[in-house]
Short mmCIF file of C-alpha atoms in Angstrom, two decimals:
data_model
loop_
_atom_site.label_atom_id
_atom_site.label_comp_id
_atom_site.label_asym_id
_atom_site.label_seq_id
_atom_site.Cartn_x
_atom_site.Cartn_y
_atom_site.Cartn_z
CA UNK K 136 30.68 3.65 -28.65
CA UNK K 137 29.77 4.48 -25.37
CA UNK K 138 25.59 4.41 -24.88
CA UNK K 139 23.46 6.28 -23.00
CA UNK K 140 20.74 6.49 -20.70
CA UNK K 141 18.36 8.66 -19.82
CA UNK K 142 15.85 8.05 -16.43
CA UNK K 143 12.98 9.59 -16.15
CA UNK K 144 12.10 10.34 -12.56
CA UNK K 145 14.52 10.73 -8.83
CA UNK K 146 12.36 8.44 -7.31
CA UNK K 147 13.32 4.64 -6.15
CA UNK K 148 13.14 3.52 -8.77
CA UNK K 149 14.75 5.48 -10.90
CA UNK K 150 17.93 5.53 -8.77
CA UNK K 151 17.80 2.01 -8.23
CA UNK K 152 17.25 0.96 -12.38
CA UNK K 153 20.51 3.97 -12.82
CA UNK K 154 22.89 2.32 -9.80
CA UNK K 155 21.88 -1.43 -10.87
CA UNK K 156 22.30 -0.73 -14.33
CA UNK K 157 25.74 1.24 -14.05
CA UNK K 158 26.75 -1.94 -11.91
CA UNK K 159 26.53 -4.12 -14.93
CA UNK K 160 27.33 -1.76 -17.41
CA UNK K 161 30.03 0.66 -15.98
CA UNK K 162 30.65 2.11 -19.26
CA UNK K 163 26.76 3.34 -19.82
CA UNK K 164 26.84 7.06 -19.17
CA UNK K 165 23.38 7.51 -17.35
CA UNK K 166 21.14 10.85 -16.24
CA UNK K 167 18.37 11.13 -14.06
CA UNK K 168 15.76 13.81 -14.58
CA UNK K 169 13.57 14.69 -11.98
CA UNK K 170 10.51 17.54 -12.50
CA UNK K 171 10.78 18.64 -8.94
CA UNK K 172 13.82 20.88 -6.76
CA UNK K 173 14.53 17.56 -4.54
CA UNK K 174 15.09 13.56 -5.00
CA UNK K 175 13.89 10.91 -3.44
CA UNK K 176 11.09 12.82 -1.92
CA UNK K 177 8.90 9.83 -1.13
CA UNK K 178 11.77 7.45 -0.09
CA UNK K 179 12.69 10.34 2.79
CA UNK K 180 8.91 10.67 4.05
CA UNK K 181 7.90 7.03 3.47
CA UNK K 182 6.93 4.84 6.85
CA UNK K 183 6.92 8.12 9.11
CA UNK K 184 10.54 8.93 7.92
CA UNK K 185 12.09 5.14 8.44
CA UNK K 186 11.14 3.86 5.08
CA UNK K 187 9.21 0.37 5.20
CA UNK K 188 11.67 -0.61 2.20
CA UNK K 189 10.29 -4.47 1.59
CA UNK K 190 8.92 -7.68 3.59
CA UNK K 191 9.48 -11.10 4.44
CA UNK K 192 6.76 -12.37 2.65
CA UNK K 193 6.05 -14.44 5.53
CA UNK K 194 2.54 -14.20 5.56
CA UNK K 195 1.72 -14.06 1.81
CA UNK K 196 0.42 -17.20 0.39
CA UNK K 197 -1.03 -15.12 -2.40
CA UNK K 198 0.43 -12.50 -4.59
CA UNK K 199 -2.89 -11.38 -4.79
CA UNK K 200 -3.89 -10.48 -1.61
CA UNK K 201 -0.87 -7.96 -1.16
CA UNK K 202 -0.75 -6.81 -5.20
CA UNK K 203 -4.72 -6.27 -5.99
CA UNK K 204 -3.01 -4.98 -9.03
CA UNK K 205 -0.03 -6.67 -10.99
CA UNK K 206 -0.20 -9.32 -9.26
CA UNK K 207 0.75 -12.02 -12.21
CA UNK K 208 3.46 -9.59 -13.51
CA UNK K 209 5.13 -9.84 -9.68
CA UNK K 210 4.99 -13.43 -9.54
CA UNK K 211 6.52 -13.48 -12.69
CA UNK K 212 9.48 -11.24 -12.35
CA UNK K 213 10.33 -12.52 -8.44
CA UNK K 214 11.80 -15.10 -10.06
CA UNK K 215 14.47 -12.49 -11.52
CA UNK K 216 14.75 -10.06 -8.57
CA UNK K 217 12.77 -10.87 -5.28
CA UNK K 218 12.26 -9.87 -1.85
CA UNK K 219 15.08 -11.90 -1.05
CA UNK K 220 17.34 -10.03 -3.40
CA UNK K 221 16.25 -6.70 -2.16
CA UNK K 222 17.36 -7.39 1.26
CA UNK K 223 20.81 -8.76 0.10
CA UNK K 224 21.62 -6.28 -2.13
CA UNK K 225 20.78 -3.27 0.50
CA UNK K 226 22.68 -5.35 2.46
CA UNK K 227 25.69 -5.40 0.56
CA UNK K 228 25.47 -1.76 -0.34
CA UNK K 229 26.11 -0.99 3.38
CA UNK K 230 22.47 -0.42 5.09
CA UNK K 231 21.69 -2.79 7.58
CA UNK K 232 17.78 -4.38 7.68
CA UNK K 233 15.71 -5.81 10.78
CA UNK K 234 12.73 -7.45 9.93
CA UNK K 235 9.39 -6.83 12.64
CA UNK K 236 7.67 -8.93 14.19
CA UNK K 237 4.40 -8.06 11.76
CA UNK K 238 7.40 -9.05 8.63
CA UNK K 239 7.68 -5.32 7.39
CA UNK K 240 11.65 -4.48 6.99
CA UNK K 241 13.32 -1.54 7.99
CA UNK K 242 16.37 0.15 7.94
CA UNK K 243 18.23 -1.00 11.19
CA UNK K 244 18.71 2.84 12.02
CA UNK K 245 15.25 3.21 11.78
CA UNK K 246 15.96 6.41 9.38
CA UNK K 247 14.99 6.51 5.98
CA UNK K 248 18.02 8.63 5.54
CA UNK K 249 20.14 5.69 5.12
CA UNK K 250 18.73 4.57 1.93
CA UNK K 251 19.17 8.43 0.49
CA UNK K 252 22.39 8.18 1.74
CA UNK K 253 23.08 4.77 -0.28
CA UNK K 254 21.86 6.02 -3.46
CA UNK K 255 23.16 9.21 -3.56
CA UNK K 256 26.91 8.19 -2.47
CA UNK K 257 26.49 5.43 -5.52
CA UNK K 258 24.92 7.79 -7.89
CA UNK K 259 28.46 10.02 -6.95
CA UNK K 260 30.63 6.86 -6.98
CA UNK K 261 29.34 5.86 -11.03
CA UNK K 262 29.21 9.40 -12.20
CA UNK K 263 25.43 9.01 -12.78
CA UNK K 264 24.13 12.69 -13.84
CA UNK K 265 21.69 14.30 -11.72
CA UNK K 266 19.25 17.14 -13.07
CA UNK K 267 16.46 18.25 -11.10
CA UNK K 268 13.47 20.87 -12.34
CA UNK K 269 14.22 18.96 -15.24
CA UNK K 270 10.77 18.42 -16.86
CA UNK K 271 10.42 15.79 -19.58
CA UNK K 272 7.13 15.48 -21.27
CA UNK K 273 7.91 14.62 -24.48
CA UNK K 274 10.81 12.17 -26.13
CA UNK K 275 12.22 15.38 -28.05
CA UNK K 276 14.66 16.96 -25.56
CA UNK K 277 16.08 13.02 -25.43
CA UNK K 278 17.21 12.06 -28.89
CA UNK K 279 20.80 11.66 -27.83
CA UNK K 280 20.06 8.82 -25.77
CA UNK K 281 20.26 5.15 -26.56
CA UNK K 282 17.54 4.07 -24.07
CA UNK K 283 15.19 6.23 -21.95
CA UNK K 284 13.56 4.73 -18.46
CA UNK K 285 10.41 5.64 -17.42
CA UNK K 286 10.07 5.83 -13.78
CA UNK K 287 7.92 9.26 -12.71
CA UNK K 288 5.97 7.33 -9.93
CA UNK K 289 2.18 7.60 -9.70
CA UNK K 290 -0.02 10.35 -11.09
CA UNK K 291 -3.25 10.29 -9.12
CA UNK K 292 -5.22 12.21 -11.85
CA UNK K 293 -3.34 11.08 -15.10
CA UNK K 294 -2.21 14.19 -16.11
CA UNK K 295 1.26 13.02 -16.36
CA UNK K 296 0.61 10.31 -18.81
CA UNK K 297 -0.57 12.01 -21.56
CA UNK K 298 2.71 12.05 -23.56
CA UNK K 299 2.99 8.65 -23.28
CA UNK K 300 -0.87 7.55 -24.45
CA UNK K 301 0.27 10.14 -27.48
CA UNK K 302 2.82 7.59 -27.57
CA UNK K 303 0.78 4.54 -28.02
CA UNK K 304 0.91 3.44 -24.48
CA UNK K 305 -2.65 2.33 -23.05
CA UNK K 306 -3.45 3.84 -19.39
CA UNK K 307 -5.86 2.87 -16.58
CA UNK K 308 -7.65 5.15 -14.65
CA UNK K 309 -5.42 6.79 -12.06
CA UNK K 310 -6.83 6.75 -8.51
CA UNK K 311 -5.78 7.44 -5.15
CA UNK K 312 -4.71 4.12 -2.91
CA UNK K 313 -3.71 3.25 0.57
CA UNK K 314 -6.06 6.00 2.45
CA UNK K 315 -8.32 6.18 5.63
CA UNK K 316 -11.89 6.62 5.66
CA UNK K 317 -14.17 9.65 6.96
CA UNK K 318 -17.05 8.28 9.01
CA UNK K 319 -20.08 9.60 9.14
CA UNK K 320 -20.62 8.76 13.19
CA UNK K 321 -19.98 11.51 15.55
CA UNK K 322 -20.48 8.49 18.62
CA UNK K 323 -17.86 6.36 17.02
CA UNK K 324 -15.47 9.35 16.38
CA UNK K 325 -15.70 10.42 20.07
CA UNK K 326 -13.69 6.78 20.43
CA UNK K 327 -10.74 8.50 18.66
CA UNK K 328 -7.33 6.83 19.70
CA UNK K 329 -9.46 3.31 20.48
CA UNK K 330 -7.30 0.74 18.67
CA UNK K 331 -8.73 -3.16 17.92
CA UNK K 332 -6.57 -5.57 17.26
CA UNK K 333 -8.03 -7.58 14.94
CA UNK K 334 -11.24 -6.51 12.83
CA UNK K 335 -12.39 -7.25 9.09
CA UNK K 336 -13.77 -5.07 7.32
CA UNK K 337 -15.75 -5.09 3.93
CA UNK K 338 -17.16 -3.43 1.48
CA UNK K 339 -20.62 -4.44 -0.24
CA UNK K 340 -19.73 -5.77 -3.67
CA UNK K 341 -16.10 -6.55 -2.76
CA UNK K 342 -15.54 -10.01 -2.20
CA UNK K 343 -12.17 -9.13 -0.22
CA UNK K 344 -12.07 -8.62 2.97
CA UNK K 345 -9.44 -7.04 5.17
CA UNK K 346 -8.25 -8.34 8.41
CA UNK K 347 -5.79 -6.77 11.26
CA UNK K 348 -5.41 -3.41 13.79
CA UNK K 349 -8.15 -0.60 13.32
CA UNK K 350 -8.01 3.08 14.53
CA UNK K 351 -10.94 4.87 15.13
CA UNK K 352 -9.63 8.24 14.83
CA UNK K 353 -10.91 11.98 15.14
CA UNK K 354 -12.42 11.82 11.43
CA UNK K 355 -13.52 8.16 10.91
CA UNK K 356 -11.18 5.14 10.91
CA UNK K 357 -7.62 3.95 9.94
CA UNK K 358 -4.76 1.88 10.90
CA UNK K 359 -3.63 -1.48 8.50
CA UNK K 360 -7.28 -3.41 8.01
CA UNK K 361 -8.72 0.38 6.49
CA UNK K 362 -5.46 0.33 4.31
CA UNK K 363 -5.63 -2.39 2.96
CA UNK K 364 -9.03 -2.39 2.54
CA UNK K 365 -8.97 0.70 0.39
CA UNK K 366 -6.18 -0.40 -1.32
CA UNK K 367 -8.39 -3.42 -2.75
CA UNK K 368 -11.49 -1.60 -2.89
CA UNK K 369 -9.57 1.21 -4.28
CA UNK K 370 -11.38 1.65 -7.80
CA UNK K 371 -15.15 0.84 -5.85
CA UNK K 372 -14.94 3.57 -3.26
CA UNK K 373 -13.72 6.41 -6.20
CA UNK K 374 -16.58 5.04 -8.32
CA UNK K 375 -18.99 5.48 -5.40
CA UNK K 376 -17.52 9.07 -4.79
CA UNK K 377 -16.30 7.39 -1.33
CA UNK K 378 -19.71 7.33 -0.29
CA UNK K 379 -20.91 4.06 0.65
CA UNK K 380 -21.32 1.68 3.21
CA UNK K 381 -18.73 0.03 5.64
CA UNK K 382 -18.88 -2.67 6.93
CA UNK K 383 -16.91 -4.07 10.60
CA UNK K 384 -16.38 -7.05 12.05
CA UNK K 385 -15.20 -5.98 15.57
CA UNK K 386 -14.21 -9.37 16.61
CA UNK K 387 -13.01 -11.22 13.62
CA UNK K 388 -15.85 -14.46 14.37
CA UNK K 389 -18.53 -15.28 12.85
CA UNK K 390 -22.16 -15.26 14.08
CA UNK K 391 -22.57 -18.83 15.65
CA UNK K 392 -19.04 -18.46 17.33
CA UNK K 393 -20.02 -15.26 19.22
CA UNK K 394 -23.67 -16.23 19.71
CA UNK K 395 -22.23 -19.38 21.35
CA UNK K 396 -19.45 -16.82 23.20
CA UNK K 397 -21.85 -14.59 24.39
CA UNK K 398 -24.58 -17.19 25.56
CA UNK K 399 -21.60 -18.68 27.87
CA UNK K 400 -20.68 -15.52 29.26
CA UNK K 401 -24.44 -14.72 30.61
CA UNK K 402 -24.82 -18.53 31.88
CA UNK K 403 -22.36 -17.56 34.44
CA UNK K 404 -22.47 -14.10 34.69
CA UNK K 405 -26.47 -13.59 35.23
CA UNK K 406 -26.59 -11.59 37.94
CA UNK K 407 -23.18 -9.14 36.51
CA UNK K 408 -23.82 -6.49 34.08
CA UNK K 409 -23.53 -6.51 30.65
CA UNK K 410 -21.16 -3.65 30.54
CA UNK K 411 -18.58 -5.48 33.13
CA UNK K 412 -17.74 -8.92 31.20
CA UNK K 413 -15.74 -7.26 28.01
CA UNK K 414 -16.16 -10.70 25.56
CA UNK K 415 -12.78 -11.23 22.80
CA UNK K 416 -10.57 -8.44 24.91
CA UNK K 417 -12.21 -5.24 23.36
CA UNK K 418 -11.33 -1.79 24.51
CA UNK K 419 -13.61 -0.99 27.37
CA UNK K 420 -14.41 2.15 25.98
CA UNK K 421 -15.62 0.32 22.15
CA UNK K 422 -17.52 -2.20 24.60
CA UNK K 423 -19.34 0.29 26.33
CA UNK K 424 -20.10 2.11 23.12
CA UNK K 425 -21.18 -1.26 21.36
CA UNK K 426 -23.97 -2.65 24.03
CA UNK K 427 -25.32 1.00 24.35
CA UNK K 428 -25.90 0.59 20.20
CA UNK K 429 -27.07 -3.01 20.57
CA UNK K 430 -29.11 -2.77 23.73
CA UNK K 431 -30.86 0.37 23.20
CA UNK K 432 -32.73 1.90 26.41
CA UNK K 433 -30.98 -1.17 28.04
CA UNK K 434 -27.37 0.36 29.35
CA UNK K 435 -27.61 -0.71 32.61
CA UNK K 436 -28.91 -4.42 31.60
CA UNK K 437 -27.59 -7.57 33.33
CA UNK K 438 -26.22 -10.44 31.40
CA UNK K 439 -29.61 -12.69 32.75
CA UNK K 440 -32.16 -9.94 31.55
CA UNK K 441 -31.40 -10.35 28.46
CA UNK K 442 -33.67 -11.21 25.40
CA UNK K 443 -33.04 -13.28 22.02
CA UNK K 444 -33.82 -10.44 19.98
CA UNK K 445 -31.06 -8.48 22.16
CA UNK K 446 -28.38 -11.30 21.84
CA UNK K 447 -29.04 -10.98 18.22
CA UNK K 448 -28.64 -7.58 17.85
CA UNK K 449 -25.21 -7.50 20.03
CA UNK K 450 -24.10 -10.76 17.99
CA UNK K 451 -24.77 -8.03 14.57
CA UNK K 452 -23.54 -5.18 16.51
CA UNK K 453 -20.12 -7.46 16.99
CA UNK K 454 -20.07 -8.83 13.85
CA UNK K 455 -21.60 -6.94 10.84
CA UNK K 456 -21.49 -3.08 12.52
CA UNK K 457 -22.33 -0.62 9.78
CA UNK K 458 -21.49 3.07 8.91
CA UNK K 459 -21.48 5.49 6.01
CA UNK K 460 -18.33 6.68 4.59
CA UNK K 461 -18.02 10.02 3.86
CA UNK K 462 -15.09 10.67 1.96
CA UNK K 463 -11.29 9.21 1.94
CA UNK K 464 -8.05 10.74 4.13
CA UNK K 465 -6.36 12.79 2.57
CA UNK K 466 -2.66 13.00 4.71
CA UNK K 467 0.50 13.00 3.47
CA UNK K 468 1.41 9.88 4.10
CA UNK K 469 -1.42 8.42 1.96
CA UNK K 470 0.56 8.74 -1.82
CA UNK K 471 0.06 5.59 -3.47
CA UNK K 472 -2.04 5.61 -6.92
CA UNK K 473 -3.47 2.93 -8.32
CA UNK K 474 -3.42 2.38 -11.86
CA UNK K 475 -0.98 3.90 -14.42
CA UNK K 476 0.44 2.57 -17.32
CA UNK K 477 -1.54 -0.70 -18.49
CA UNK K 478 0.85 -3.98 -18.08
CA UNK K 479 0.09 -5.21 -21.73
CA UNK K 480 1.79 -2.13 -22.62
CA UNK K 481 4.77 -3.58 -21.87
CA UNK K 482 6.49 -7.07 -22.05
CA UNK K 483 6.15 -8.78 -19.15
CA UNK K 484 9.59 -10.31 -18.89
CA UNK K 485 11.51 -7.22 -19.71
CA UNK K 486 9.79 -4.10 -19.17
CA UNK K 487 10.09 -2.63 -22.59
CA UNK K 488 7.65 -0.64 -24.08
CA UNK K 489 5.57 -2.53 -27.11
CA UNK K 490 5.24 0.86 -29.01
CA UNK K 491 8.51 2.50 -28.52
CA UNK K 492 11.85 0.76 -29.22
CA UNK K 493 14.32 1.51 -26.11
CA UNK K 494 11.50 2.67 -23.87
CA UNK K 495 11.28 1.14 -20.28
CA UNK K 496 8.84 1.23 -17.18
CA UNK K 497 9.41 0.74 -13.80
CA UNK K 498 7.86 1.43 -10.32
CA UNK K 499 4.38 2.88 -9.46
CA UNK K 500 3.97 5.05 -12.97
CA UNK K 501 2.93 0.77 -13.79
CA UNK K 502 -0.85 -0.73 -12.92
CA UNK K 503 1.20 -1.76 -10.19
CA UNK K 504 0.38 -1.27 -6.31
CA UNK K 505 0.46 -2.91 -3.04
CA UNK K 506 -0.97 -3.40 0.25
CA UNK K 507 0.78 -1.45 3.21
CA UNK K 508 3.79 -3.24 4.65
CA UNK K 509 6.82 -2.70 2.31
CA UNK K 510 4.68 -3.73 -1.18
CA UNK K 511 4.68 -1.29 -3.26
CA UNK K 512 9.04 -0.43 -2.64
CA UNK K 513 9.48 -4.05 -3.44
CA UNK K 514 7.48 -3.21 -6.78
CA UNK K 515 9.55 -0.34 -7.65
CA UNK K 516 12.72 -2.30 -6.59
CA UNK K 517 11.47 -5.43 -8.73
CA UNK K 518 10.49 -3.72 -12.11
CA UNK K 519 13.49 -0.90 -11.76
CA UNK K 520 16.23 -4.35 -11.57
CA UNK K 521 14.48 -5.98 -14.31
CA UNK K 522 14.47 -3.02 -16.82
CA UNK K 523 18.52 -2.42 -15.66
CA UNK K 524 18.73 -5.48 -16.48
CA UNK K 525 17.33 -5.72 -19.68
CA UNK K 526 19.19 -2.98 -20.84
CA UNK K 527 22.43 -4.06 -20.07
CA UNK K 528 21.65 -7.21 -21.96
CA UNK K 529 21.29 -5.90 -25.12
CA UNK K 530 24.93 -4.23 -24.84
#
């Protein structure tokens, strides 16, 4: 008898779990439901319209540092369906992939339309059904299907979960992930459109700290360090209402390096002013800004005037600069949620539910997100191949 399928969600990985799984099961008659007018949303608006659709992996010696959740379950199921994989089997499917110089991969026509493209000519090709404002909250309206794929993407206040705890399925608290970060500095927002190349920033409590380009914007600051940082302090800043301190590290060195930097520069500078010698290439404008909050009544000061308690304060100034947050970003490009559907919920190897026979998860509905750079599509491509092709083996 021919089985069937029924997928839960347009998103990528629901179209990728239907296309992989009608690839090794061309027989399975398969449906996607999706609650909104419009498919693939996300993929379409994802990396400013190119969609950032995986990376090297390059630079990642940890899982951890670019999954601060799910982590162990993506080391575990690379080994089925990996980075690698992804890039071959887009690849093969006709879109063409460069890889940047900072390892995020693209589309080679720098359009996320591509991708849409892909899917949707496959979904056509295998006579997978399509259904959109098709709402399921509940397995009721799905009792003529074999096996039913769970793949509705994040829901950043758990409402959309509910059916499934009624289900048996344990949830973590849903928050938002991947966001920007009000300031409350009117001087450091006047800086807006000042870019660093390399800070680290913390959080107090948070052992992690994020390193790479900062922003400082017209609201507070952004760009990949703030990213990632929120995406790793991500359940600290909601619990402190995104009110709490921040941390930056303007120059990425530690105190005794730039002590040692700064003491050089004035040895043979005296008689130049402070404001003239920019140390570690800073913006001029962010090194003006910075002695004027170190050296306080002292903007004019020349590099041989200078005290040990003013070194001191420019070497914290440089090094462990401090300002409230007052709230996250909220723009449209920031949609990933952390936390979903807890992992021992599931088996780890195949994605099945524990508490309902023929139930699968995939993508970002999981306790499953990512760093920016391509993390979290590689989850959703990952978990979606694994569930496909779980399913298929039990035909």
């Amino acid at each position: 008898m021919t089985k069937r399928t029924a997928i839960i969600g347009g998103g990528a990985a629901g179209f990728f779990l239907a296309i992989n799984l009608k690839e090794m099961c061309p027989k399975m008659n398969i449906a996607i439901f999706e609650r909104s007018n419009k498919v693939l949303s996300k993929v379409k608006i994802s990396g400013g319209g190119r969609c950032n659709c995986t990376n090297s992996f390059e630079n990642v010696d940890n899982m951890m540092s670019v999954y601060p959740r799910g982590h162990r379950l993506m080391k575990r199921l690379f080994h089925t369906f990996d980075n690698h994989d992804t890039m071959r089997w887009f690849e093969n499917h006709g879109v063409a992939l460069t890889t940047q110089d900072d390892q995020c991969v693209f589309p080679k026509a720098q359009d996320s339309q591509v991708i849409i493209d892909c899917f949707m000519k496959l979904a056509k090709k295998y006579d997978i059904d399509i259904y959109c404002r098709k709402e399921i909250s509940s397995l009721n309206s799905l009792k003529d299907y074999d096996y039913v794929a769970v793949t509705t993407g994040g829901s950043p206040r758990g409402r959309g979960l509910e059916w499934l705890r009624i289900l048996g399925h344990e949830t973590t608290v849903c928050v938002p992930s991947l966001f920007s970060l009000n300031i409350d500095s009117k001087d450091l927002r006047e800086l807006m459109g000042t870019v660093v190349n390399s800070a680290t920033v913390f959080l107090p409590g948070l052992k992690y700290r994020s390193n790479g380009p900062l922003l400082i914007t017209h609201w507070g600051v952004s760009g990949p360090a703030i990213l990632k940082l929120s995406s790793h302090g991500a359940l600290v800043l909601h619990d402190h209402n995104y009110n709490m301190p921040l941390f930056i590290n303007w120059i990425s060195h530690n105190e005794n390096e730039t002590l040692e930097t700064l003491l050089t520069i004035a040895n043979a500078n005296g008689q130049k002013l402070v404001s003239s010698i920019r140390p570690y290439g800073l913006p001029q404008r962010l090194w003006d800004y910075l002695v004027n909050k170190a050296l306080i009544m002292k903007t004019e000061a020349r590099w041989n005037t200078i005290s040990k308690k003013d070194f001191n304060r420019m070497v914290n100034t440089l090094c462990c600069d401090k300002y409230d947050i007052s709230g996250r970003g909220t723009h449209k490009e920031e949609f990933v949620t952390c936390g979903g559907i807890a992992l021992n919920s599931i088996d780890n190897t195949t994605m099945r539910s524990k508490y309902v026979e023929n139930m699968y998860y995939a993508g970002e509905i999981l306790d499953i997100d990512g760093i920016t750079g391509g993390f979290n599509f590689q989850a959703a491509w990952t978990t979606a191949y694994v569930a496909a092709k779980s399913i298929a083996l039990k035909q």
